[in-house]
PDB file of C-alpha atoms in Angstrom:
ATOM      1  CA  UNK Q   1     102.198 120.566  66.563  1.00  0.00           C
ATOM      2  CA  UNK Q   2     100.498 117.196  66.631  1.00  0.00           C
ATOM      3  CA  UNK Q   3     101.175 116.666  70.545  1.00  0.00           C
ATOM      4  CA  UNK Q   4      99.053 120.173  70.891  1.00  0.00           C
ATOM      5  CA  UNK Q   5      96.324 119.089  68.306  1.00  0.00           C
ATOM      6  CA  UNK Q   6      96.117 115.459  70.104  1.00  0.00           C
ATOM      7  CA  UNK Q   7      95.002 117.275  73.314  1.00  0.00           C
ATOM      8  CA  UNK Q   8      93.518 120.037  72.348  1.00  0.00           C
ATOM      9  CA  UNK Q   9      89.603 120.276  72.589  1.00  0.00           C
ATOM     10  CA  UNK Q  10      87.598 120.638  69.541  1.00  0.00           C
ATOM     11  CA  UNK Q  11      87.703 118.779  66.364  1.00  0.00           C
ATOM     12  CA  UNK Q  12      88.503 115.320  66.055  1.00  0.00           C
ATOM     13  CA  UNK Q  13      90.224 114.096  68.313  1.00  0.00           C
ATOM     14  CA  UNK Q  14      90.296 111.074  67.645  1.00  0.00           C
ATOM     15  CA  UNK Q  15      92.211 111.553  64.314  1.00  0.00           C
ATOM     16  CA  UNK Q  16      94.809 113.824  65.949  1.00  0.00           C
ATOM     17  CA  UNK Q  17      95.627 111.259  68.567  1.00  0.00           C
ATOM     18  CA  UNK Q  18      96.064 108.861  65.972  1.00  0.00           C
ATOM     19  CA  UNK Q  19      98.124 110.906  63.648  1.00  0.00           C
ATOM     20  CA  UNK Q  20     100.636 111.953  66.998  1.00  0.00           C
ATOM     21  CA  UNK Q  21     101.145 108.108  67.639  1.00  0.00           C
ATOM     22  CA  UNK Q  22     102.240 107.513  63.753  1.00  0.00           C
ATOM     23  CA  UNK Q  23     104.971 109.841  64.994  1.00  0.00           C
ATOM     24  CA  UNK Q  24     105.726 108.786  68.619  1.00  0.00           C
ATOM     25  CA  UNK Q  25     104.492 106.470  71.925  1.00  0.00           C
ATOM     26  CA  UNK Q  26     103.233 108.153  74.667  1.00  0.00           C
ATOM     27  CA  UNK Q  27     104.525 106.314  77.794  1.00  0.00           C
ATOM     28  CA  UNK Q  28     103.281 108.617  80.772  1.00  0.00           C
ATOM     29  CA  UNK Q  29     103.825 111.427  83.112  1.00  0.00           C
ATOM     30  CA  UNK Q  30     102.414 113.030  85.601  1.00  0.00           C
ATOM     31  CA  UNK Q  31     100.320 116.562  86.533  1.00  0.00           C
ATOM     32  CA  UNK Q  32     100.867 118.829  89.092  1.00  0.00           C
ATOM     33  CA  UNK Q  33      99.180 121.321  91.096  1.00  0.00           C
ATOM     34  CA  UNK Q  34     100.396 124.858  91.254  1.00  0.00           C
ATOM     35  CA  UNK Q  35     103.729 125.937  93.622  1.00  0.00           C
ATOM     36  CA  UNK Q  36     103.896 121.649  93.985  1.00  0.00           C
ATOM     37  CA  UNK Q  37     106.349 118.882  92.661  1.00  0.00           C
ATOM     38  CA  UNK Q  38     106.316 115.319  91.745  1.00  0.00           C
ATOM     39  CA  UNK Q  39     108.168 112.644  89.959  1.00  0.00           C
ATOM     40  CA  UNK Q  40     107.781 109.565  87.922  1.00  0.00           C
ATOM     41  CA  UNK Q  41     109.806 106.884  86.809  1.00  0.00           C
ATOM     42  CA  UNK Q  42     109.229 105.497  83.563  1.00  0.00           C
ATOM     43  CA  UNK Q  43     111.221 103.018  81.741  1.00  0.00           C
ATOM     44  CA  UNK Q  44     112.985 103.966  78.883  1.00  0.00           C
ATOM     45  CA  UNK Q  45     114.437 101.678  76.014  1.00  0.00           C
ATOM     46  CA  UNK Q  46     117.538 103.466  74.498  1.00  0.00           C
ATOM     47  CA  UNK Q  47     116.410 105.708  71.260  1.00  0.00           C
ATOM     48  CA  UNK Q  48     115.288 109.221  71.170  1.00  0.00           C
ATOM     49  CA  UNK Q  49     112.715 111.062  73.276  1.00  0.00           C
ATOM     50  CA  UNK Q  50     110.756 114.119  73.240  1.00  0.00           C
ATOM     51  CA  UNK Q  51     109.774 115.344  76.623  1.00  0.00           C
ATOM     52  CA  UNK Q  52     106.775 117.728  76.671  1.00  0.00           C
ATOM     53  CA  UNK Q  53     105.522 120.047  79.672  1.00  0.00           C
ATOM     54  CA  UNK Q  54     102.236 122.287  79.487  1.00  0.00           C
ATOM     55  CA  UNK Q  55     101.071 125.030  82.072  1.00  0.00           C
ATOM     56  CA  UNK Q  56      98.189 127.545  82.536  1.00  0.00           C
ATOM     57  CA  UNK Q  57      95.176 126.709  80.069  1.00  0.00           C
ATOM     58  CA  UNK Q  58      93.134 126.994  82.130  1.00  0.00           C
ATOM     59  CA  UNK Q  59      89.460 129.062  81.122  1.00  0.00           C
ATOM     60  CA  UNK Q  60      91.228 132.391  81.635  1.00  0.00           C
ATOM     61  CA  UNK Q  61      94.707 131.670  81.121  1.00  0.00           C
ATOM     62  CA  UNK Q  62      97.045 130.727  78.427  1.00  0.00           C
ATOM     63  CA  UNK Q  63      98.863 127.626  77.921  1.00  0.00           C
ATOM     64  CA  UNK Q  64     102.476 127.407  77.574  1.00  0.00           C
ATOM     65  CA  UNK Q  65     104.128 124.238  76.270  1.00  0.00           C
ATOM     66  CA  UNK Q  66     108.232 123.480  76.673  1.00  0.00           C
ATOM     67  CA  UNK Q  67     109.373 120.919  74.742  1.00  0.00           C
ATOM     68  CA  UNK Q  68     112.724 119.478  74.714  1.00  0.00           C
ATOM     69  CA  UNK Q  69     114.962 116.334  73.466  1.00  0.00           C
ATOM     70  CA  UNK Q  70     116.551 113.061  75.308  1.00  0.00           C
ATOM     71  CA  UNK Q  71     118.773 110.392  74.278  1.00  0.00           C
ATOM     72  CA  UNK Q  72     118.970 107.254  76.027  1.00  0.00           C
ATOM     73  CA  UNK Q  73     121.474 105.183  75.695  1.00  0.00           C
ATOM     74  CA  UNK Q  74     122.536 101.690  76.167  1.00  0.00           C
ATOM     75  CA  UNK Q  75     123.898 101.051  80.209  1.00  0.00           C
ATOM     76  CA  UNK Q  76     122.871  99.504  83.665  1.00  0.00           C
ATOM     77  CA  UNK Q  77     119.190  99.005  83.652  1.00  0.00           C
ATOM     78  CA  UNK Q  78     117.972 100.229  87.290  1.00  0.00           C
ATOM     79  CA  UNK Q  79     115.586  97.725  89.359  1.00  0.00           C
ATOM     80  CA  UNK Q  80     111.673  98.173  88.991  1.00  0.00           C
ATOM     81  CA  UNK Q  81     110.654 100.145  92.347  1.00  0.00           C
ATOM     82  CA  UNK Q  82     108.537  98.026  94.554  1.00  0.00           C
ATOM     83  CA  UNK Q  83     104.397  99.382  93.997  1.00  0.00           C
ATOM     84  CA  UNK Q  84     101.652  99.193  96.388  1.00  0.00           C
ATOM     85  CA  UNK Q  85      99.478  99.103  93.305  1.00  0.00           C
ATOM     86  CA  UNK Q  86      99.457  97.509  89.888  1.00  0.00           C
ATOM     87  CA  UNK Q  87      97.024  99.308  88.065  1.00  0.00           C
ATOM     88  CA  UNK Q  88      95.638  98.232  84.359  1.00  0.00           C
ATOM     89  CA  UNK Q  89      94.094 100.588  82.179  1.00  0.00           C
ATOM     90  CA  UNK Q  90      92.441  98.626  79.646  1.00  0.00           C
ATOM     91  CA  UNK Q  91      89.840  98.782  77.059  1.00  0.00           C
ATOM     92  CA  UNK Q  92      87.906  99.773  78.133  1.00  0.00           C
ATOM     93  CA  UNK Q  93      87.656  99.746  82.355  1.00  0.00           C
ATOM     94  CA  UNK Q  94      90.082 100.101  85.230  1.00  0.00           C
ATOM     95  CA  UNK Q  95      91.067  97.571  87.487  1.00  0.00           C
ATOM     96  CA  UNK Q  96      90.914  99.716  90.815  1.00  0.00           C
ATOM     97  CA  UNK Q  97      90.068  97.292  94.172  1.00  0.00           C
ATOM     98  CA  UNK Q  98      86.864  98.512  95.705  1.00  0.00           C
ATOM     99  CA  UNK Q  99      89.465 100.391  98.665  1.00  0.00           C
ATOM    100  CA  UNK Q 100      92.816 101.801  98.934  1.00  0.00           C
ATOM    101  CA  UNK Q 101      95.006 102.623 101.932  1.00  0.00           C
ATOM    102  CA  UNK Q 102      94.879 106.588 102.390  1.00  0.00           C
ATOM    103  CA  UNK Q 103      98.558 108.731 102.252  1.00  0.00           C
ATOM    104  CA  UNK Q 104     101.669 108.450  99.361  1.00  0.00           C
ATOM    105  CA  UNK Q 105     102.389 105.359  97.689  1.00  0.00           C
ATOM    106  CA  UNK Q 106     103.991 104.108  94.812  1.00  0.00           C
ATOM    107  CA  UNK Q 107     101.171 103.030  91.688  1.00  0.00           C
ATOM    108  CA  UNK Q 108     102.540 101.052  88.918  1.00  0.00           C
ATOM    109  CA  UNK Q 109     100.613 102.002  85.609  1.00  0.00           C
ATOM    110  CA  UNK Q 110     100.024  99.209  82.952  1.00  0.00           C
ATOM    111  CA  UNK Q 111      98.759 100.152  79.489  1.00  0.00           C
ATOM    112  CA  UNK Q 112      96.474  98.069  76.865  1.00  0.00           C
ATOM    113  CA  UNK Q 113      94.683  98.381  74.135  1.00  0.00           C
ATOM    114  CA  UNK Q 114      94.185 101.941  72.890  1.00  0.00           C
ATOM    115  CA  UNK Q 115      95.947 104.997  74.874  1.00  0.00           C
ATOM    116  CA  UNK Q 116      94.214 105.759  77.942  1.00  0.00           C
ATOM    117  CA  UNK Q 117      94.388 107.650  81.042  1.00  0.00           C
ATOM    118  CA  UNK Q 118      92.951 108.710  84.460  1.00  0.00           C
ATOM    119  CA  UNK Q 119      91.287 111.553  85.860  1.00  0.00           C
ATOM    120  CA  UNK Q 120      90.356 111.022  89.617  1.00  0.00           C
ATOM    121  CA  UNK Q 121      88.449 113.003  91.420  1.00  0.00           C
ATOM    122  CA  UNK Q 122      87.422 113.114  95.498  1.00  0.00           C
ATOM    123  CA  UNK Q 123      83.841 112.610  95.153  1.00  0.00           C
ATOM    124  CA  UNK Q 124      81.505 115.327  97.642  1.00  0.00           C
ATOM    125  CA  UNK Q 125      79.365 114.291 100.655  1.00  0.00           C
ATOM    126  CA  UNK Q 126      76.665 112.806  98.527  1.00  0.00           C
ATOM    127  CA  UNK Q 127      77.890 112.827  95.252  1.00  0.00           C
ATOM    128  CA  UNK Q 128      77.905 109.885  92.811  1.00  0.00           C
ATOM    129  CA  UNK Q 129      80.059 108.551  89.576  1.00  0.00           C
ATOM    130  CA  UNK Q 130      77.154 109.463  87.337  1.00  0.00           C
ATOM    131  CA  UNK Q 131      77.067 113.180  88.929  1.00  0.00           C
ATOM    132  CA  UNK Q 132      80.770 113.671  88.143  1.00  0.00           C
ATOM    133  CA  UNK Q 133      79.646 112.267  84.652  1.00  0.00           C
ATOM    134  CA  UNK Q 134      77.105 114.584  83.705  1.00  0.00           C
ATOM    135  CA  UNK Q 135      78.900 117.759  85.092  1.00  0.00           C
ATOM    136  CA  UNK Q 136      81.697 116.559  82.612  1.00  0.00           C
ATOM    137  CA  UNK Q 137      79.531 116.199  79.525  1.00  0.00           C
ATOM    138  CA  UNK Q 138      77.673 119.768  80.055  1.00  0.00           C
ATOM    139  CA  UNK Q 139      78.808 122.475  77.999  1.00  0.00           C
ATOM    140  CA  UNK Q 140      78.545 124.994  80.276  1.00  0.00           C
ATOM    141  CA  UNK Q 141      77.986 123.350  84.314  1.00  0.00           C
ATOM    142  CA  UNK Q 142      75.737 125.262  86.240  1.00  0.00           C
ATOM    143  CA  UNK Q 143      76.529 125.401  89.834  1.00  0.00           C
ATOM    144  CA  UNK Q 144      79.611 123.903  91.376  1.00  0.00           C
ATOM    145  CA  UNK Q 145      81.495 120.526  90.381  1.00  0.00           C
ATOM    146  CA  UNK Q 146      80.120 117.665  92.438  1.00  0.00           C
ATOM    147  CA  UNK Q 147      84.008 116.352  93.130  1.00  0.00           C
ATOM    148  CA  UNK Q 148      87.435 117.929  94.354  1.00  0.00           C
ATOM    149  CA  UNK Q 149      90.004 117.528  91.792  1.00  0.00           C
ATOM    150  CA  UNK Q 150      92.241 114.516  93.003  1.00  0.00           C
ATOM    151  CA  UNK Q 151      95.462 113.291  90.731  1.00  0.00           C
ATOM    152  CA  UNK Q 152      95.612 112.659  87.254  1.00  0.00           C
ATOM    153  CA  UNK Q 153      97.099 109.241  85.958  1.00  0.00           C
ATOM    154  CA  UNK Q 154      98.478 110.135  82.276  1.00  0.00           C
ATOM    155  CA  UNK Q 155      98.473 109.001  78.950  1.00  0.00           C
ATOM    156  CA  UNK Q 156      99.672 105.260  78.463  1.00  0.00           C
ATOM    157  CA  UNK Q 157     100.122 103.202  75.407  1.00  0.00           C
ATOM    158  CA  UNK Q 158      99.431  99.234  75.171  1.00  0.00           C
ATOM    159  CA  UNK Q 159     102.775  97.914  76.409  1.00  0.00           C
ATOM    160  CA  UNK Q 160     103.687 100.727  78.254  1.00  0.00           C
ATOM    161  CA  UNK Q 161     104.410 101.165  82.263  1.00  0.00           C
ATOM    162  CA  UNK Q 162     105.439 103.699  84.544  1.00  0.00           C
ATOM    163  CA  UNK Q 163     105.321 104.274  88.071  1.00  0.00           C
ATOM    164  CA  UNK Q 164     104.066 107.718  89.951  1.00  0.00           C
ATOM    165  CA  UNK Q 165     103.375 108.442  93.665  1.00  0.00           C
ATOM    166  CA  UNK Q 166      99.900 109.527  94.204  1.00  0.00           C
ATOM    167  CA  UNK Q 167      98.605 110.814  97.504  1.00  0.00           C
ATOM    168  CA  UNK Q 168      94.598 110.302  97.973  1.00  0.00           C
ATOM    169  CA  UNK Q 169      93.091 111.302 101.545  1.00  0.00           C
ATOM    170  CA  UNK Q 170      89.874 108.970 103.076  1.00  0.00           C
ATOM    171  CA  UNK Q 171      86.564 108.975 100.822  1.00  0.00           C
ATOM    172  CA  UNK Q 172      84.602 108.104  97.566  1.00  0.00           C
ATOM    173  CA  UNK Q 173      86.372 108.384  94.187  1.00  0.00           C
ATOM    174  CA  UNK Q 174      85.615 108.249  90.844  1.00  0.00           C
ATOM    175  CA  UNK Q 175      88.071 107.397  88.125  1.00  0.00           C
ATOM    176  CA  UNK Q 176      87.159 108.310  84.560  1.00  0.00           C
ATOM    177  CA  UNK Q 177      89.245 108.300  81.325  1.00  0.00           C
ATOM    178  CA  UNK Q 178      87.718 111.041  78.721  1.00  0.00           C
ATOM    179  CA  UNK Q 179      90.038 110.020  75.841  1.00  0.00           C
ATOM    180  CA  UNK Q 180      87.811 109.583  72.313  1.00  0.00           C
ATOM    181  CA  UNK Q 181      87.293 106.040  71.217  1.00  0.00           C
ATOM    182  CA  UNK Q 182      89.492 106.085  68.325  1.00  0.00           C
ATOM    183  CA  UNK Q 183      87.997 102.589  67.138  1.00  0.00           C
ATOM    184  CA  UNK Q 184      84.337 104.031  67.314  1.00  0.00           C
ATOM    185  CA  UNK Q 185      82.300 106.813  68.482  1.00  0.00           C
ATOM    186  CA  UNK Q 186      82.065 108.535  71.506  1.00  0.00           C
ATOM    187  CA  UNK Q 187      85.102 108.149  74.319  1.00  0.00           C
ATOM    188  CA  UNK Q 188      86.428 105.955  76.814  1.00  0.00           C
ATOM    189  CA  UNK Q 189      84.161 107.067  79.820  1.00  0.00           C
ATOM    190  CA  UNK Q 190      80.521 106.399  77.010  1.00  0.00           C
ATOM    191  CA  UNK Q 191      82.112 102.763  76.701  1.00  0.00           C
ATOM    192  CA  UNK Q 192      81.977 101.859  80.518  1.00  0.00           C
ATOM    193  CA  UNK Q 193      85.559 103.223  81.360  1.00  0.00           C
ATOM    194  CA  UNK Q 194      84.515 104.794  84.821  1.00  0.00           C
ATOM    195  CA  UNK Q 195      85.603 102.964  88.337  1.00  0.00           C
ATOM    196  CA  UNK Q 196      84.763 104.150  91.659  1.00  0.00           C
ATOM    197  CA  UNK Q 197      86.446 103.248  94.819  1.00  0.00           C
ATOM    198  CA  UNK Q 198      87.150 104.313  98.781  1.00  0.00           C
ATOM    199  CA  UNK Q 199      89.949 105.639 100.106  1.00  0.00           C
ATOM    200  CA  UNK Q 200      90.377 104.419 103.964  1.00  0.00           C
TER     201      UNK Q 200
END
């Protein structure tokens, strides 16, 4: 119940986040298109885990969350995989270089501060990081979004890393993290969390 209320739009949001990490870390994932697969891999210290996975919700559709349990246990600690890119999500800006190599690579994902995550997007012939911004903070966007939907980078606490593939093809992104600024008002993105880059 607080994992759906944490993500869930309306009210605060803020307040729900905060009262799902009284109960447990978020330490990353990752989000897939339809008919597709991915993977992660995430460090785990030994303890007790609750893996969540959400599909549909989209404006016509209904979501559907599975939840289930893991126990990790004490044993023989597998070597770090070797990343083409260390990537810091602070509070409250990104650390993206100004251009990445194009095709599938390996990110490492650092966490600080309060949770955050990314949502990038492809930018369109023309577009800019502000456009993407404004279509994102309209109720109700009139005409189409100035971006393709690229990859989404997920939630990470402070302390946290994991590492997922990620797949960009050549030209302008945008990286914004919409999470509410849970010391403040607003969210991440209002406080300067927004990086753009190229992909070559």
């Amino acid at each position: 119940k607080a994992l759906n209320e944490a993500f869930s739009p309306g009210g605060d949001a803020g307040k729900a986040i905060g009262d799902f990490l009284s109960l447990a870390d978020a330490i990353g994932g990752v989000s897939l298109a339809p008919q597709s697969q991915g993977s992660a891999y995430i460090k785990l210290e030994p303890g007790n885990y609750g893996v969540s996975a959400t599909s549909g919700g989209g404006p016509d559709e209904t979501s559907i969350a599975t939840y289930f349990a893991v126990s990790v246990s004490e044993g023989e600690r597998a070597e770090a995989p070797t990343a083409a890119l260390s990537l810091h999500m602070m509070d409250f800006h990104f650390d993206f270089p100004e251009t990445l190599s194009a095709g599938e690579q390996l990110w490492e994902v650092n966490g600080m501060g309060q949770p955050h995550l990314a949502l990038i997007f492809k930018l369109n012939e023309g577009a800019t990081a502000e456009d993407v911004l404004t279509f994102m903070s309209e109720t109700e966007a009139g005409g189409p979004p100035p971006f393709d939907f690229g990859t989404v980078i997920s939630a990470i606490l402070s302390g946290q890393t994991f590492y997922t593939p990620v797949n960009l093809s050549p030209g302008n992104y945008v990286a914004v993290c919409p999470l509410p600024n849970m010391g403040g008002e607003g969210d991440h993105a209002e406080q300067g969390m927004v990086d753009s880059f190229t992909v070559q």
